[in-house]
Amino acid sequence: MAGFVDLNIPHLPEKESLQKLVASAAHLGYSTVAINYVIDYEEKKKEVVKPISPSELFTSLPMVQGKSKPIKILSRLTLVVSDPSHCNILRARSTNIKFYDIFAVFPKNGKLFHVACTTLDVDLVCINVTEKLPFYIKRPSVNVAMDRGIYFELVYVPAIKDSTMRRYTISNALSLMQICRGKNIVLSSAAEKPLQLRGPYDVANLGWLFGLSESNAKAAVSTNGRAVLLHGEARKTAFGVVYTMKKPRTPDEDDSTPATKKVKMAL
Amino acid sequence: MVRFKNRYFLCEIISEDLHFQQSIDEWAVHNTVKNVVARMHGDFGLACCSIAFSVKYLNAYTGIVLLRCRKDFHRLLWSSLPFITHLESRNERYRCSFNTLHVGATMRTCQKFLIHHNRNQLLVLLRNCTSEADRQAIQKSVQSCKFVGEEQYNSEDEESKDEESDDSMK
């Protein structure tokens, strides 16, 4: 069984609060989190910053509750697009963009939603949950997205914060479910405070409110998240066939040498 | 023999407030949960959930609660638990969140799970110890705890171990 994944931990300017957020996600039992960097073209924030590395954030990574493994931290870039020309940044292989593991896109209108589903090289399409959907989700574009292995993201923290947003979240989610029938959905948090995070089983159960079946809801917090990661990783490979792996650094290797090897060397 | 089927929710209340431990009681949790069910599912939901709803167990030190409701309507209760953001007691609001640890059909399974969970928490506590003195203090407090009354269950014994070791860390 794959571990639980939360693909949307917003990047906060203060390092300390980000640390707290990741630590509480580990405490709740998430084994992978992705730190989200948002680029919004309407706010004139155009430069792509280099994502913070896990070693920069923590000296020792927090342990996942119930497992004896440290938490895995990834980076994710979200583009808020309202014009097709904004997506050129994904094709331009600029210096910082290759550091990101996952690309997500937040379409503002129906035309861009179609473009994002059919042609753009992304892993996630975010669905707006804080206001009424400005466009109808169409079945052809969703079907193409499902074939390409692109997932749709629903965020649950606005629903916890406010009652009107909760109504929009549930109605938007239900209208999406009618089209995609519970497949290719990722539920993630976008929590700014540790207390807004919820445990993975609670989130899976929230899927029940969003019209997901039990197995689909569980997949939305575990296996689908994993599929997104693999889709993101496949982009870095050559046609998804050739795969390169980073060689672990030497000081790490020294620490992690198993006892049996040491004994052999001593002999 | 026919019996009523229940579901027991074993939840952990997470809070950053320091005065939180002293101020929660069963009634506060009971009211908070009922309010949130009413907010999420309306009068119908509240009516369904309030059949046999009760707070069976509360440990203020570790923040563990055990809630009971009928099996037919447990989805209604479960889907409203994530929307709890505040706990109100004695006219004060404490920011908190509920994390469901286990959903069981009997109290016995919940008790077993809780013992297992607390044992793990103790291991985490020992791993995070920085000095030998801390470790010794935890060991001492674990050894010194004993049954206070006859009607206490095994799980509460485990609980008290954990809570004492928590105290000694502070």
Coordinates of C-alpha atoms in Angstrom, one line a residue:
Chain A
M1 CA 0.0 0.0 0.0
A2 CA 1.4 3.3 -1.1
G3 CA 2.0 5.9 1.6
F4 CA -0.1 9.0 1.9
V5 CA 0.7 12.0 -0.2
D6 CA -0.1 15.7 0.3
L7 CA 0.8 17.5 -2.9
N8 CA 0.1 21.1 -1.7
I9 CA 2.0 22.5 1.2
P10 CA 2.2 26.2 0.3
H11 CA 5.7 27.8 0.4
L12 CA 5.8 30.2 3.3
P13 CA 8.4 32.9 3.5
E14 CA 9.2 32.1 7.1
K15 CA 11.3 29.0 7.3
E16 CA 10.1 28.2 10.8
S17 CA 6.4 28.0 10.0
L18 CA 7.2 25.9 7.0
Q19 CA 9.1 23.5 9.2
K20 CA 6.2 23.3 11.6
L21 CA 3.8 22.6 8.8
V22 CA 5.9 19.7 7.4
A23 CA 6.5 18.3 10.9
S24 CA 2.8 18.2 11.6
A25 CA 2.2 16.6 8.2
A26 CA 4.7 13.9 9.2
H27 CA 2.9 13.5 12.6
L28 CA -0.4 13.0 10.8
G29 CA 1.0 10.2 8.7
Y30 CA 1.8 11.7 5.4
S31 CA 4.9 10.1 3.9
T32 CA 5.4 12.5 1.0
V33 CA 4.6 16.2 0.8
A34 CA 5.2 18.7 -2.0
I35 CA 6.0 22.3 -1.3
N36 CA 4.0 24.5 -3.6
Y37 CA 5.4 27.6 -5.4
V38 CA 2.7 29.7 -7.1
I39 CA 3.4 32.0 -10.0
D40 CA 0.5 34.4 -10.6
Y41 CA 0.8 36.5 -13.7
E42 CA -1.8 39.0 -12.5
E43 CA 0.4 39.9 -9.5
K44 CA 3.5 40.6 -11.5
K45 CA 5.5 37.9 -9.9
K46 CA 7.2 36.3 -12.8
E47 CA 10.6 35.0 -11.8
V48 CA 10.9 31.4 -11.0
V49 CA 12.7 31.0 -7.7
K50 CA 14.8 28.0 -6.9
P51 CA 13.0 25.6 -4.6
I52 CA 14.2 25.1 -1.1
S53 CA 16.0 21.9 -0.7
P54 CA 15.0 19.5 2.2
S55 CA 18.5 19.6 3.7
E56 CA 18.2 23.4 3.8
L57 CA 14.9 23.1 5.6
F58 CA 15.7 20.4 8.1
T59 CA 18.9 19.1 9.6
S60 CA 17.2 15.8 10.4
L61 CA 13.9 15.1 8.6
P62 CA 10.9 14.3 10.8
M63 CA 9.8 10.7 11.0
V64 CA 6.5 9.7 9.6
Q65 CA 4.0 8.5 12.2
G66 CA 3.6 4.8 12.3
K67 CA 6.6 4.2 10.0
S68 CA 10.3 4.4 10.7
K69 CA 11.1 6.3 7.5
P70 CA 11.7 10.1 7.2
I71 CA 9.3 12.2 5.3
K72 CA 9.9 12.9 1.6
I73 CA 9.8 16.5 0.5
L74 CA 9.3 17.5 -3.1
S75 CA 8.8 20.7 -4.9
R76 CA 5.9 21.8 -7.1
L77 CA 5.3 24.8 -9.4
T78 CA 1.8 26.1 -9.9
L79 CA 1.1 28.5 -12.8
V80 CA -2.1 30.6 -12.5
V81 CA -2.8 31.2 -16.2
S82 CA -5.4 33.5 -17.8
D83 CA -3.8 33.7 -21.2
P84 CA -2.3 31.0 -23.4
S85 CA 1.0 32.8 -23.7
H86 CA 1.7 32.3 -20.0
C87 CA 2.4 28.7 -20.5
N88 CA 5.5 29.3 -22.6
I89 CA 7.5 29.2 -19.4
L90 CA 7.0 25.4 -19.2
R91 CA 8.6 24.9 -22.6
A92 CA 11.4 27.3 -22.0
R93 CA 14.0 25.2 -20.2
S94 CA 15.1 28.1 -17.9
T95 CA 17.6 27.5 -15.2
N96 CA 15.4 27.1 -12.2
I97 CA 12.5 25.3 -13.7
K98 CA 14.3 22.0 -13.9
F99 CA 14.6 21.8 -10.1
Y100 CA 10.8 21.3 -9.8
D101 CA 9.4 17.8 -9.5
I102 CA 5.8 18.5 -10.3
F103 CA 4.1 21.1 -12.6
A104 CA 0.5 22.2 -12.0
V105 CA -1.6 24.6 -13.8
F106 CA -4.6 26.7 -12.6
P107 CA -6.7 27.6 -15.6
K108 CA -8.9 30.7 -15.2
N109 CA -11.2 30.0 -18.1
G110 CA -12.7 27.2 -20.1
K111 CA -10.5 27.6 -23.1
L112 CA -7.3 27.3 -21.0
F113 CA -8.8 24.3 -19.2
H114 CA -9.1 22.6 -22.5
V115 CA -5.6 23.5 -23.5
A116 CA -4.2 22.3 -20.1
C117 CA -6.0 19.0 -20.4
T118 CA -5.0 18.3 -24.0
T119 CA -1.7 19.9 -24.9
L120 CA 0.2 21.3 -22.0
D121 CA 3.0 19.3 -20.5
V122 CA 1.8 19.3 -16.8
D123 CA 0.9 16.8 -14.2
L124 CA -1.9 18.4 -12.3
V125 CA -4.8 20.7 -13.2
C126 CA -6.2 22.6 -10.2
I127 CA -9.9 23.2 -9.9
N128 CA -11.0 26.4 -8.5
V129 CA -12.9 25.8 -5.2
T130 CA -13.2 29.3 -3.7
E131 CA -15.7 30.6 -6.2
K132 CA -18.3 29.4 -8.6
L133 CA -16.7 27.6 -11.6
P134 CA -16.5 30.2 -14.4
F135 CA -16.8 27.5 -17.1
Y136 CA -18.4 24.2 -17.7
I137 CA -16.1 21.2 -17.4
K138 CA -16.5 19.3 -20.7
R139 CA -16.3 15.6 -21.1
P140 CA -14.0 15.5 -24.2
S141 CA -11.2 17.5 -22.5
V142 CA -11.4 15.5 -19.3
N143 CA -11.3 12.2 -21.2
V144 CA -8.1 13.3 -23.0
A145 CA -6.6 14.3 -19.7
M146 CA -7.4 11.0 -18.2
D147 CA -5.8 9.2 -21.2
R148 CA -2.7 11.4 -20.8
G149 CA -2.4 10.6 -17.1
I150 CA -3.1 14.1 -15.9
Y151 CA -4.8 14.4 -12.5
F152 CA -7.3 17.0 -11.2
E153 CA -6.6 18.6 -7.8
L154 CA -9.2 19.5 -5.2
V155 CA -8.1 21.6 -2.2
Y156 CA -9.9 21.1 1.1
V157 CA -8.7 23.7 3.4
P158 CA -11.0 26.6 2.1
A159 CA -13.9 24.3 2.9
I160 CA -12.7 24.0 6.5
K161 CA -12.1 27.7 6.9
D162 CA -15.4 29.2 5.7
S163 CA -19.0 28.2 5.2
T164 CA -19.6 29.8 1.8
M165 CA -16.4 28.4 0.4
R166 CA -17.5 25.0 1.6
R167 CA -20.6 25.3 -0.5
Y168 CA -18.6 26.2 -3.6
T169 CA -16.0 23.4 -2.9
I170 CA -18.7 20.8 -2.6
S171 CA -20.7 21.9 -5.6
N172 CA -17.6 22.3 -7.8
A173 CA -16.3 18.9 -6.7
L174 CA -19.7 17.3 -7.4
S175 CA -19.8 18.8 -10.9
L176 CA -16.4 17.5 -11.6
M177 CA -17.3 14.1 -10.3
Q178 CA -20.2 13.9 -12.7
I179 CA -17.7 14.2 -15.6
C180 CA -14.8 12.1 -14.4
R181 CA -16.7 9.6 -12.3
G182 CA -14.3 9.7 -9.4
K183 CA -11.2 8.8 -11.3
N184 CA -8.0 10.9 -11.6
I185 CA -8.7 13.0 -8.5
V186 CA -6.1 14.2 -6.0
L187 CA -7.2 15.7 -2.7
S188 CA -4.7 18.0 -1.1
S189 CA -4.6 20.5 1.6
A190 CA -3.0 24.0 0.8
A191 CA -2.9 24.5 4.6
E192 CA -1.1 27.6 5.8
K193 CA -1.3 26.6 9.5
P194 CA -0.5 23.2 11.0
L195 CA -4.0 23.1 12.7
Q196 CA -5.6 23.2 9.3
L197 CA -4.1 20.0 8.2
R198 CA -6.2 16.8 8.5
G199 CA -5.2 13.2 8.8
P200 CA -5.2 11.1 5.6
Y201 CA -8.1 9.0 6.7
D202 CA -10.2 12.1 7.5
V203 CA -9.4 13.5 4.1
A204 CA -10.3 10.3 2.4
N205 CA -13.6 10.5 4.2
L206 CA -14.1 14.1 3.0
G207 CA -14.1 12.5 -0.4
W208 CA -17.4 11.0 0.5
L209 CA -18.8 14.6 0.7
F210 CA -17.3 15.3 -2.7
G211 CA -19.1 12.4 -4.3
L212 CA -16.2 9.9 -4.4
S213 CA -16.7 6.2 -3.6
E214 CA -14.7 4.7 -0.7
S215 CA -12.0 3.2 -2.9
N216 CA -11.7 6.2 -5.1
A217 CA -11.4 8.5 -2.1
K218 CA -8.6 6.4 -0.6
A219 CA -6.8 6.4 -4.0
A220 CA -7.2 10.2 -4.1
V221 CA -4.9 10.6 -1.1
S222 CA -2.5 7.7 -1.8
T223 CA -2.0 6.0 -5.1
N224 CA -3.1 8.9 -7.3
G225 CA -0.6 11.2 -5.6
R226 CA 2.1 8.6 -6.4
A227 CA 1.0 8.5 -10.0
V228 CA 1.4 12.2 -10.2
L229 CA 4.9 11.9 -8.9
L230 CA 5.8 9.2 -11.4
H231 CA 4.3 11.3 -14.2
G232 CA 6.4 14.2 -13.1
E233 CA 9.5 12.0 -13.0
A234 CA 8.7 10.5 -16.4
R235 CA 9.0 14.0 -17.9
K236 CA 12.6 14.2 -16.9
T237 CA 13.4 10.9 -18.7
A238 CA 13.8 10.3 -22.4
F239 CA 10.3 9.3 -23.6
G240 CA 9.7 7.7 -20.3
V241 CA 12.1 4.9 -21.1
V242 CA 15.6 5.9 -20.1
Y243 CA 15.9 6.8 -16.4
T244 CA 18.8 8.4 -14.7
M245 CA 19.3 8.3 -11.0
K246 CA 21.3 10.5 -8.7
K247 CA 24.3 9.0 -7.1
P248 CA 24.0 9.3 -3.3
R249 CA 26.6 11.5 -1.8
T250 CA 29.6 10.0 -0.1
P251 CA 29.1 11.2 3.5
D252 CA 25.6 9.7 3.4
E253 CA 27.0 6.5 2.2
D254 CA 29.4 6.2 5.0
D255 CA 26.6 6.6 7.6
S256 CA 24.2 4.2 5.9
T257 CA 26.8 1.4 5.4
P258 CA 25.1 -1.7 6.9
A259 CA 26.8 -3.4 9.8
T260 CA 27.4 -6.6 7.8
K261 CA 29.4 -4.7 5.2
K262 CA 31.6 -3.2 7.9
V263 CA 32.2 -6.6 9.3
K264 CA 33.3 -7.9 5.9
M265 CA 35.7 -5.1 5.5
A266 CA 37.1 -5.7 8.9
L267 CA 37.7 -9.4 8.0
Chain B
M1 CA -29.6 -12.3 19.4
V2 CA -29.9 -8.9 17.9
R3 CA -27.8 -6.1 19.0
F4 CA -27.4 -2.5 18.0
K5 CA -24.3 -2.0 15.9
N6 CA -22.1 1.0 16.9
R7 CA -19.0 2.6 15.6
Y8 CA -16.4 4.0 17.9
F9 CA -14.2 6.8 16.8
L10 CA -10.8 7.1 18.5
C11 CA -9.6 10.6 17.9
E12 CA -6.7 12.7 18.8
I13 CA -7.2 16.4 19.5
I14 CA -4.3 18.4 18.3
S15 CA -3.9 21.9 19.9
E16 CA -1.1 24.4 20.4
D17 CA -2.8 26.1 23.3
L18 CA -1.1 25.5 26.6
H19 CA -4.2 25.9 28.7
F20 CA -6.0 23.4 26.5
Q21 CA -5.2 20.4 28.7
Q22 CA -6.8 21.7 31.8
S23 CA -9.9 23.0 30.2
I24 CA -11.4 20.3 28.1
D25 CA -14.0 18.0 29.5
E26 CA -16.4 15.5 28.1
W27 CA -19.3 17.9 27.9
A28 CA -17.2 20.4 25.8
V29 CA -16.3 17.7 23.3
H30 CA -19.9 16.5 23.2
N31 CA -21.2 20.0 22.4
T32 CA -18.6 20.8 19.9
V33 CA -19.2 17.6 17.9
K34 CA -22.9 18.1 18.0
N35 CA -22.6 21.7 16.8
V36 CA -20.4 20.7 13.9
V37 CA -22.7 18.0 12.8
A38 CA -25.6 20.4 12.9
R39 CA -23.6 22.9 10.8
M40 CA -22.6 20.3 8.2
H41 CA -25.7 18.1 7.9
G42 CA -28.4 20.3 9.3
D43 CA -31.2 19.1 11.6
F44 CA -31.6 15.8 9.9
G45 CA -27.9 14.9 10.4
L46 CA -28.0 16.0 14.0
A47 CA -31.1 13.9 14.7
C48 CA -29.5 10.8 13.1
C49 CA -26.2 11.2 14.8
S50 CA -27.6 11.9 18.3
I51 CA -29.0 8.4 18.5
A52 CA -26.7 6.7 21.0
F53 CA -24.1 9.4 20.5
S54 CA -21.8 9.8 23.5
V55 CA -18.3 10.6 24.5
K56 CA -17.1 7.3 26.1
Y57 CA -13.6 8.3 27.1
L58 CA -11.5 11.4 27.4
N59 CA -7.9 11.7 28.3
A60 CA -7.1 15.4 28.6
Y61 CA -3.3 14.9 29.0
T62 CA -2.8 13.0 25.7
G63 CA -5.8 14.5 24.0
I64 CA -7.5 11.2 23.2
V65 CA -11.3 10.9 22.9
L66 CA -13.5 8.0 22.1
L67 CA -16.9 8.8 20.5
R68 CA -19.7 6.4 19.9
C69 CA -22.5 6.6 17.4
R70 CA -24.8 4.2 15.5
K71 CA -23.2 2.3 12.6
D72 CA -25.9 3.4 10.1
F73 CA -25.0 7.1 10.5
H74 CA -21.3 7.0 11.2
R75 CA -20.4 8.5 7.8
L76 CA -22.4 11.6 8.7
L77 CA -20.4 12.0 11.9
W78 CA -17.1 11.1 10.4
S79 CA -17.4 13.6 7.5
S80 CA -18.1 16.4 9.9
L81 CA -15.2 15.8 12.2
P82 CA -12.6 17.4 9.9
F83 CA -14.5 20.7 10.1
I84 CA -13.9 21.2 13.8
T85 CA -11.6 24.2 14.2
H86 CA -12.5 25.4 17.7
L87 CA -13.4 23.8 21.0
E88 CA -15.5 25.8 23.3
S89 CA -15.4 25.3 27.0
R90 CA -16.1 27.7 29.9
N91 CA -16.8 30.5 27.5
E92 CA -13.4 30.3 25.9
R93 CA -12.5 29.1 22.5
Y94 CA -9.4 27.0 21.9
R95 CA -8.1 26.3 18.4
C96 CA -7.8 22.7 17.8
S97 CA -8.2 20.0 15.2
F98 CA -9.4 16.4 15.3
N99 CA -7.3 13.6 13.8
T100 CA -9.1 10.2 13.6
L101 CA -6.7 7.4 14.7
H102 CA -9.0 4.5 14.4
V103 CA -12.6 3.6 13.7
G104 CA -13.7 0.4 15.4
A105 CA -16.8 -1.7 16.0
T106 CA -16.2 -2.4 19.6
M107 CA -14.5 -0.5 22.5
R108 CA -12.2 -3.5 22.9
T109 CA -10.6 -3.1 19.5
C110 CA -10.2 0.6 20.1
Q111 CA -8.6 -0.1 23.5
K112 CA -6.1 -2.5 21.8
F113 CA -5.3 0.0 19.2
L114 CA -4.8 2.7 21.8
I115 CA -2.4 0.6 23.8
H116 CA -0.4 -0.1 20.6
H117 CA -0.5 3.6 19.7
N118 CA 0.7 4.8 23.1
R119 CA 3.5 2.3 23.1
N120 CA 4.7 3.7 19.8
Q121 CA 4.4 7.3 21.2
L122 CA 6.6 6.3 24.2
L123 CA 9.2 5.0 21.8
V124 CA 9.1 8.3 19.9
L125 CA 9.5 10.1 23.1
L126 CA 12.5 8.0 24.1
R127 CA 14.1 8.5 20.7
N128 CA 13.8 12.2 21.0
C129 CA 15.5 12.3 24.3
T130 CA 18.7 14.4 24.2
S131 CA 20.3 13.5 27.5
E132 CA 20.5 10.4 29.7
A133 CA 18.8 12.3 32.6
D134 CA 15.6 12.7 30.5
R135 CA 15.6 9.0 29.7
Q136 CA 16.0 8.1 33.3
A137 CA 13.2 10.4 34.3
I138 CA 10.8 8.8 31.8
Q139 CA 11.8 5.3 33.0
K140 CA 11.2 6.3 36.6
S141 CA 7.8 7.7 35.9
V142 CA 6.8 4.7 33.9
Q143 CA 7.9 2.4 36.7
S144 CA 6.3 4.4 39.4
C145 CA 2.8 4.4 38.0
K146 CA 0.3 1.9 39.4
F147 CA -3.4 1.2 39.5
V148 CA -5.3 3.8 41.5
G149 CA -8.7 2.2 41.5
E150 CA -9.9 -1.3 40.7
E151 CA -12.3 -0.3 38.0
Q152 CA -9.6 1.3 35.8
Y153 CA -8.9 -0.5 32.6
N154 CA -5.6 -1.6 31.2
S155 CA -5.6 1.1 28.6
E156 CA -5.9 3.8 31.2
D157 CA -2.8 2.4 32.9
E158 CA -0.9 2.8 29.7
E159 CA -2.3 6.2 29.3
S160 CA -1.1 7.3 32.6
K161 CA 2.4 6.0 31.8
D162 CA 2.4 8.2 28.7
E163 CA 1.1 11.2 30.3
E164 CA 3.5 11.1 33.2
S165 CA 6.4 10.7 30.9
D166 CA 5.0 13.7 29.0
D167 CA 5.0 15.7 32.2
S168 CA 8.5 14.8 33.1
M169 CA 9.7 16.1 29.8
K170 CA 8.3 19.5 30.5

